[in-house]
Coordinates of C-alpha atoms (C1' of nucleotides) in Angstrom, one line a residue:
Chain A
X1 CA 186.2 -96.7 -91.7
X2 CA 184.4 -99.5 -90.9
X3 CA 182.1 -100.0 -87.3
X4 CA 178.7 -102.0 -87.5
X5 CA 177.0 -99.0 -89.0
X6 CA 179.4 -98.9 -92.2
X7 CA 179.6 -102.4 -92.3
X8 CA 175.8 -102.8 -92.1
X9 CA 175.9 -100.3 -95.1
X10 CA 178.8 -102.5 -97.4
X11 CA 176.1 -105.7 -96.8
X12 CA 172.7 -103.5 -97.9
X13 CA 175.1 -102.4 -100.6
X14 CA 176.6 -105.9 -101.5
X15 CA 173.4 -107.7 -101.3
X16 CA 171.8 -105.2 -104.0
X17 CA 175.2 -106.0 -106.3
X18 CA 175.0 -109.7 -105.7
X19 CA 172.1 -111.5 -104.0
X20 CA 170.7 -113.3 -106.8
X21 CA 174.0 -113.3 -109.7
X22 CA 176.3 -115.6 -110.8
X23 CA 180.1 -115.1 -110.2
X24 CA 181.8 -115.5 -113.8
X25 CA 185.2 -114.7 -112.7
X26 CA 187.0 -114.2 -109.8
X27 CA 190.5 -112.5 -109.1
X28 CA 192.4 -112.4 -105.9
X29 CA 196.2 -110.5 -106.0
X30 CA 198.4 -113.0 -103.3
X31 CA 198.0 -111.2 -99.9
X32 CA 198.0 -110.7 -96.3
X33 CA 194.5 -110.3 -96.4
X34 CA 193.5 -114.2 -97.4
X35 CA 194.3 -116.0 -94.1
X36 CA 194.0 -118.5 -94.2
X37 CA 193.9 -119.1 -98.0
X38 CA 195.2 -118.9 -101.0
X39 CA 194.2 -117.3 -104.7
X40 CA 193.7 -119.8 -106.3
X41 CA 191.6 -122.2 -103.5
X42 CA 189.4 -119.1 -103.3
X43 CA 189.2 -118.1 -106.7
X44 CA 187.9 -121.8 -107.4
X45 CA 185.6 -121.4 -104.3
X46 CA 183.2 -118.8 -105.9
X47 CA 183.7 -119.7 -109.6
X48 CA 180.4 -120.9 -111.1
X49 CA 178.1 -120.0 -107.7
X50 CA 175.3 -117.8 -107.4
X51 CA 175.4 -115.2 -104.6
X52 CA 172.2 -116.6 -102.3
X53 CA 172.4 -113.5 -99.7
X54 CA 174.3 -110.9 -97.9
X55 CA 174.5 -111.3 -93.9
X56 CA 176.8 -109.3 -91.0
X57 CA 177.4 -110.5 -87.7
X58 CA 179.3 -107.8 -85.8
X59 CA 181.8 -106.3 -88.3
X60 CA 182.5 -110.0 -90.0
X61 CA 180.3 -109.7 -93.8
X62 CA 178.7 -113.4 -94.9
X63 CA 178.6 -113.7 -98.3
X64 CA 176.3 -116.6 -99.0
X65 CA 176.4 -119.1 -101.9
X66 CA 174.3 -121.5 -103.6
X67 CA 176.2 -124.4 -102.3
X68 CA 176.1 -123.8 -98.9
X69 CA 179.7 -122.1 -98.9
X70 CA 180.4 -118.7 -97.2
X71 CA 183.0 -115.9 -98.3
X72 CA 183.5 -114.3 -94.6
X73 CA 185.0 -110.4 -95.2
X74 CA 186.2 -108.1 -92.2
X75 CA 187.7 -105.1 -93.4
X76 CA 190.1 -104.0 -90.7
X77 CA 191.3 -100.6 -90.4
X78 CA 190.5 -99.7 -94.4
X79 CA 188.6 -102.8 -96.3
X80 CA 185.9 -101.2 -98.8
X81 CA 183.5 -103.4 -101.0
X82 CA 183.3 -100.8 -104.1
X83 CA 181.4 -101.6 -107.7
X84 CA 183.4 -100.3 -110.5
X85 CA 183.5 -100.5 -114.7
X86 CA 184.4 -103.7 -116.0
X87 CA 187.6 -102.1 -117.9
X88 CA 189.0 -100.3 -114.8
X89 CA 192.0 -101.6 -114.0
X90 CA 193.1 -102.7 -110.0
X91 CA 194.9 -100.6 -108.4
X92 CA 197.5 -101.7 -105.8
X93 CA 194.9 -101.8 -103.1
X94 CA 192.5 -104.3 -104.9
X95 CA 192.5 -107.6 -102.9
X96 CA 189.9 -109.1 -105.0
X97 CA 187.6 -108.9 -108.1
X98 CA 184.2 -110.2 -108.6
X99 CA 183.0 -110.2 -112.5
X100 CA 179.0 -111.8 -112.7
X101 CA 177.2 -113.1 -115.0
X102 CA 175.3 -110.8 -117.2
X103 CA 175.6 -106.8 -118.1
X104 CA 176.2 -106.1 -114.3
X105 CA 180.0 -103.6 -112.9
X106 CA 182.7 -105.5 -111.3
X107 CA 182.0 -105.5 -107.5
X108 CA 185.6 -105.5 -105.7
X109 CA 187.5 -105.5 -102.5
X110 CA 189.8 -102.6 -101.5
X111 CA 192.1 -102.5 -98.8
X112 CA 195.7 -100.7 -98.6
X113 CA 196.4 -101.4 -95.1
X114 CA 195.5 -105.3 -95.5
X115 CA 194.6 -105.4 -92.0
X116 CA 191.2 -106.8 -92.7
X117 CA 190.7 -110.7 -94.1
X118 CA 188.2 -112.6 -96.4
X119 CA 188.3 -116.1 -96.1
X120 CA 186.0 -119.4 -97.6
X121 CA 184.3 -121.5 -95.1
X122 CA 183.3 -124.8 -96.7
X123 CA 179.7 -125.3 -97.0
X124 CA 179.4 -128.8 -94.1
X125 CA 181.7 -127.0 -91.6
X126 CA 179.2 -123.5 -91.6
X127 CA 175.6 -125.4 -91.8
X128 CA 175.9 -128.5 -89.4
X129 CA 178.0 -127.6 -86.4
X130 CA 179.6 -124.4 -84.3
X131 CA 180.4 -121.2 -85.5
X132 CA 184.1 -120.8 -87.4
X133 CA 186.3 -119.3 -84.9
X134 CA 186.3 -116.1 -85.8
X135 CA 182.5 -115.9 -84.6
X136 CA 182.6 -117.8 -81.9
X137 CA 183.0 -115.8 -79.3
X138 CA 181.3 -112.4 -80.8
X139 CA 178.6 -110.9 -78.2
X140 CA 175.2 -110.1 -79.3
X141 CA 174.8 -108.3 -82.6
X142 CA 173.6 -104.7 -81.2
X143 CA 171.1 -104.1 -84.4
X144 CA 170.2 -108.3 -84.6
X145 CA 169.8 -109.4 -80.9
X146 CA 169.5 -105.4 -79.3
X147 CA 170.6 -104.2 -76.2
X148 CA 170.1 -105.6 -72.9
X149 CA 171.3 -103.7 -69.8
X150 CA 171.2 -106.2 -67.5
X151 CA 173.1 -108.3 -69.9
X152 CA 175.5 -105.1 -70.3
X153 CA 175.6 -104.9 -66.3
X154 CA 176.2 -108.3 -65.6
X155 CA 179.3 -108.7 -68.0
X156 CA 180.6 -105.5 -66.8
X157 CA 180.9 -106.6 -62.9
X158 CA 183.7 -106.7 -61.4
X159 CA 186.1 -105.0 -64.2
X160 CA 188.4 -102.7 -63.3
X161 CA 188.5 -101.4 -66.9
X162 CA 187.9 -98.0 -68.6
X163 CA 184.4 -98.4 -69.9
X164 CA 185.8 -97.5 -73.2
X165 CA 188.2 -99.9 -73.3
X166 CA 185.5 -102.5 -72.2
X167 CA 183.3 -101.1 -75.3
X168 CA 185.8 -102.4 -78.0
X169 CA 185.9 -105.5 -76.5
X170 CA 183.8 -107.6 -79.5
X171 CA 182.8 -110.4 -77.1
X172 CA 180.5 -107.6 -74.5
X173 CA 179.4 -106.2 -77.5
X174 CA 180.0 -107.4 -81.7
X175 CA 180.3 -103.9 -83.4
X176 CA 181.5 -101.4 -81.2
X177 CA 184.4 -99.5 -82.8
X178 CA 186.6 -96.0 -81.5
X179 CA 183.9 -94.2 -82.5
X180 CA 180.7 -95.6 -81.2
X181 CA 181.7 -96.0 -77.8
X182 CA 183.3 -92.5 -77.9
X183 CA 179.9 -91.0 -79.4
X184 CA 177.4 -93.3 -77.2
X185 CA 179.8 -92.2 -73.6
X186 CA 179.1 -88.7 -74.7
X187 CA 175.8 -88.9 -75.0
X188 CA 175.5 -90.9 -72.2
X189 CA 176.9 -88.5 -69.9
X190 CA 179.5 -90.5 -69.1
X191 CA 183.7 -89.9 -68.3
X192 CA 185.0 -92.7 -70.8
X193 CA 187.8 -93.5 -67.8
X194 CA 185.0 -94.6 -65.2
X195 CA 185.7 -98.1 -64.6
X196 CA 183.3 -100.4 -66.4
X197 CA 182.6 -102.2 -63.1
X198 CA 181.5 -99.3 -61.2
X199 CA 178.4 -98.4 -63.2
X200 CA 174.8 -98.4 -62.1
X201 CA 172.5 -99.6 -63.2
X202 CA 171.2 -96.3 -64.4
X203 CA 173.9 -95.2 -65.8
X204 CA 174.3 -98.9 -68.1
X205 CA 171.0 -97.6 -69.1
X206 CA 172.0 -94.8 -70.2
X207 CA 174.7 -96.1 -72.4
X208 CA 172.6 -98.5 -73.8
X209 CA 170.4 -96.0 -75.1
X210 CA 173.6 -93.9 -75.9
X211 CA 174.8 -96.7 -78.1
X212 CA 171.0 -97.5 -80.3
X213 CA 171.3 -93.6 -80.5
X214 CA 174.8 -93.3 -82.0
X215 CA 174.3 -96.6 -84.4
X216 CA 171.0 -95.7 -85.6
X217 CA 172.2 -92.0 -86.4
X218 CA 175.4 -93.2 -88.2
X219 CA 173.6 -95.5 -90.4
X220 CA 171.3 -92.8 -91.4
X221 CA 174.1 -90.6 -91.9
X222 CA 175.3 -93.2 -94.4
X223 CA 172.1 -94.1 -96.4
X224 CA 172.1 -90.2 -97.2
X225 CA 175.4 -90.2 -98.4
X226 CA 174.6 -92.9 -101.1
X227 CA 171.9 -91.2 -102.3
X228 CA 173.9 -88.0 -102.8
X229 CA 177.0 -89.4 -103.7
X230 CA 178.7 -89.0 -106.9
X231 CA 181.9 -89.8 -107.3
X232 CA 184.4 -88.3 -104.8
X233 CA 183.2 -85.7 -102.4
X234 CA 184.5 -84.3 -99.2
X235 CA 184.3 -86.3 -96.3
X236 CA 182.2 -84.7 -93.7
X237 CA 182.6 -85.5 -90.0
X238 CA 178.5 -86.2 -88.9
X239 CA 180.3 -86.9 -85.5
X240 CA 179.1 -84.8 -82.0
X241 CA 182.6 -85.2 -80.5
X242 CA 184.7 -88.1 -82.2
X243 CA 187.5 -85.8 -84.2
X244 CA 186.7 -82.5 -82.4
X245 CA 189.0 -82.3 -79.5
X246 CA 189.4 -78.0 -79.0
X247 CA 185.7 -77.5 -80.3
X248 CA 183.3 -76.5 -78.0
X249 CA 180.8 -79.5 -76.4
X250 CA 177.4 -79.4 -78.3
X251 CA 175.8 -79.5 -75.0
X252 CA 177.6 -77.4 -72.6
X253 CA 180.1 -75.5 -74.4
X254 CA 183.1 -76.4 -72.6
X255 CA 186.2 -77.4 -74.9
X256 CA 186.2 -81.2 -75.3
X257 CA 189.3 -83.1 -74.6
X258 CA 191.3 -86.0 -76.6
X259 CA 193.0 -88.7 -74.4
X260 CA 194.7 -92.2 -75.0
X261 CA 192.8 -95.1 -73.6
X262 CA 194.4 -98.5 -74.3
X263 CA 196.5 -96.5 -77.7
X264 CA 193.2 -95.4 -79.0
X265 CA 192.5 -92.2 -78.9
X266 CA 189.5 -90.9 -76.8
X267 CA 187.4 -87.2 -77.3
X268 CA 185.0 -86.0 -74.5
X269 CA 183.9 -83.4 -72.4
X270 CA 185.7 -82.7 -68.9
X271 CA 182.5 -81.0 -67.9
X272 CA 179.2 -82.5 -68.8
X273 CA 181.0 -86.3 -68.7
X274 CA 181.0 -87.2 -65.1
Chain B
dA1 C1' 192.3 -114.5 -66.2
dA2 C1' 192.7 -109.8 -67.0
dC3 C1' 195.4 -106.1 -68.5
dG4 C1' 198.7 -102.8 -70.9
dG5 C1' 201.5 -102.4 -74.7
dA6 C1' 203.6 -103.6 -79.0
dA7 C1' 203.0 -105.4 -83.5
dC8 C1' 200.9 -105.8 -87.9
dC9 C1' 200.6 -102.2 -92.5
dT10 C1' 199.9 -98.2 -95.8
dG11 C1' 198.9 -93.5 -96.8
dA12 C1' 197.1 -88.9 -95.9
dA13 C1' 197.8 -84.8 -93.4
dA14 C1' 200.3 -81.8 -90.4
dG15 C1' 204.7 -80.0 -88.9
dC16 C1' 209.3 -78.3 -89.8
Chain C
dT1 C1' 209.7 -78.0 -101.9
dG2 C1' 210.9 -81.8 -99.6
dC3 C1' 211.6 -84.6 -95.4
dT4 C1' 209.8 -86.2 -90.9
dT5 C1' 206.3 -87.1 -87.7
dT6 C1' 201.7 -88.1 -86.4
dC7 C1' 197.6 -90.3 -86.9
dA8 C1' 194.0 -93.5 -88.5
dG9 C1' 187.1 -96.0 -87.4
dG10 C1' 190.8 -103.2 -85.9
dT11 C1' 192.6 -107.4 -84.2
dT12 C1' 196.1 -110.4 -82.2
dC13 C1' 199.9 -111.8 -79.7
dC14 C1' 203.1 -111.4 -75.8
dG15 C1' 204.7 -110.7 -71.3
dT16 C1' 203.2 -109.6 -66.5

DNA sequence: AACGGAACCTGAAAGC
DNA sequence: TGCTTTCAGGTTCCGT
């Protein structure tokens, strides 16, 4: 699930369901997911604190508390922040439980596939120096620092990588998942296999724009969603070609193709894609 | 240094 | 009805 538009959506979500309470309780199951950490150093980590604010930074959540100490979340292939009824009980995919202070629901962390982590970063090694490694070499933040193509074109020179596979890469870009880059090279007009150091610079242009117009319409997507949403409903695919490989291109009609680029799987058109 | 590929995991859906 | 295979929106490590 979870690119810089859904994760953008778990922090507006998280920071309405914390900014501003007290954690009364905490509960974190042994797992893969805390590294490095244990359950009980981070269940003594948020014990007591109140939750100061909500921040993102490509797809790594910052979960900021009153003493200066951070909960850093990245939810992998399946991590979900969800709010549920105090007397719900975990199921096997609950990594951790949040109770506050006050009449408020549980706010907990799901994850079956563990692939994502959540970790404490003690308040003196966050505030005063660099960034904890996991952040240190993230590009700029699409939706905090924008888009520049002459950045983008610069950092791009002289690979001889599928722009696609260039796209995931978090240092170029922090955010960019399988399915942005596959929706921003479609409606960029561009063949997902060119190599990222053969673009012009009208064409880098082009993706940029391709990219604020495929980040902007998946968070809108999602803001919808919550406001209709109750309980489970039917996934929807909002996508233009991520997940329709056989269906015709919305644009030209021709029957979009799925490829593997770098064992993820690609959609586009053949036709309109050059 | 850059690159392709495997590994890390579980679960839902499709195929037989 | 099972059993098997495929696939999944992410990162990291390893050998070349």
């Amino acid at each position: 699930m979870p690119e810089l538009p859904e994760v953008e959506h778990a922090r507006r979500q998280l920071d309405g369901w914390l900014t501003g309470k007290t954690i009364a309780a905490a509960h974190a199951p042994a797992s893969r997911v805390l590294r490095p950490g244990t359950p009980a150093a981070l269940e003594k980590a948020l014990v007591g604190k109140k939750v100061r604010a909500v921040e993102r930074r490509g797809k790594w959540l910052r979960i900021v508390l009153d003493d200066g100490s951070t909960l850093h979340s990245h939810l992998g292939m399946t991590g979900k922040w969800v709010q549920r009824p105090a007397r719900e009980p975990a199921t096997k995919a609950e990594k951790l439980r949040l109770d506050l202070a006050g009449r408020h629901p549980t706010v907990r962390l799901l994850d079956p596939r563990m692939f994502g982590r959540l970790l404490i970063v003690a308040a003196g090694a966050a505030g005063t120096s660099a960034e904890p490694d996991h952040l240190e070499g993230l590009g700029p933040d699409p939706i905090a620092d924008g888009i520049d193509p002459d950045y983008l074109l610069r950092e791009l020179a002289g690979s001889r990588r599928s722009i696609k596979e260039r796209l995931l890469d978090q240092t170029l870009l922090a955010g960019i998942g399988n399915i942005q880059a596959t929706e921003a090279l479609w409606r960029a007009k561009l063949d997902p296999r060119k190599r990222a150091g053969e673009l012009t610079l009208k064409e880098v242009r082009a993706l940029a724009s391709g990219l604020r117009w495929t980040l902007e319409r998946t968070l809108a997507a999602q803001a919808d969603e919550e406001i209709v949403y109750l309980g489970e409903r039917e996934a929807k695919n909002v996508f233009k070609v991520y997940g329709r490989a056989g269906e015709p291109c919305p644009r030209c009609r021709y029957t979009l193709t799925r490829i593997i680029q770098g064992g993820r799987s690609t959609t586009f058109c053949p036709s309109c894609q050059v």
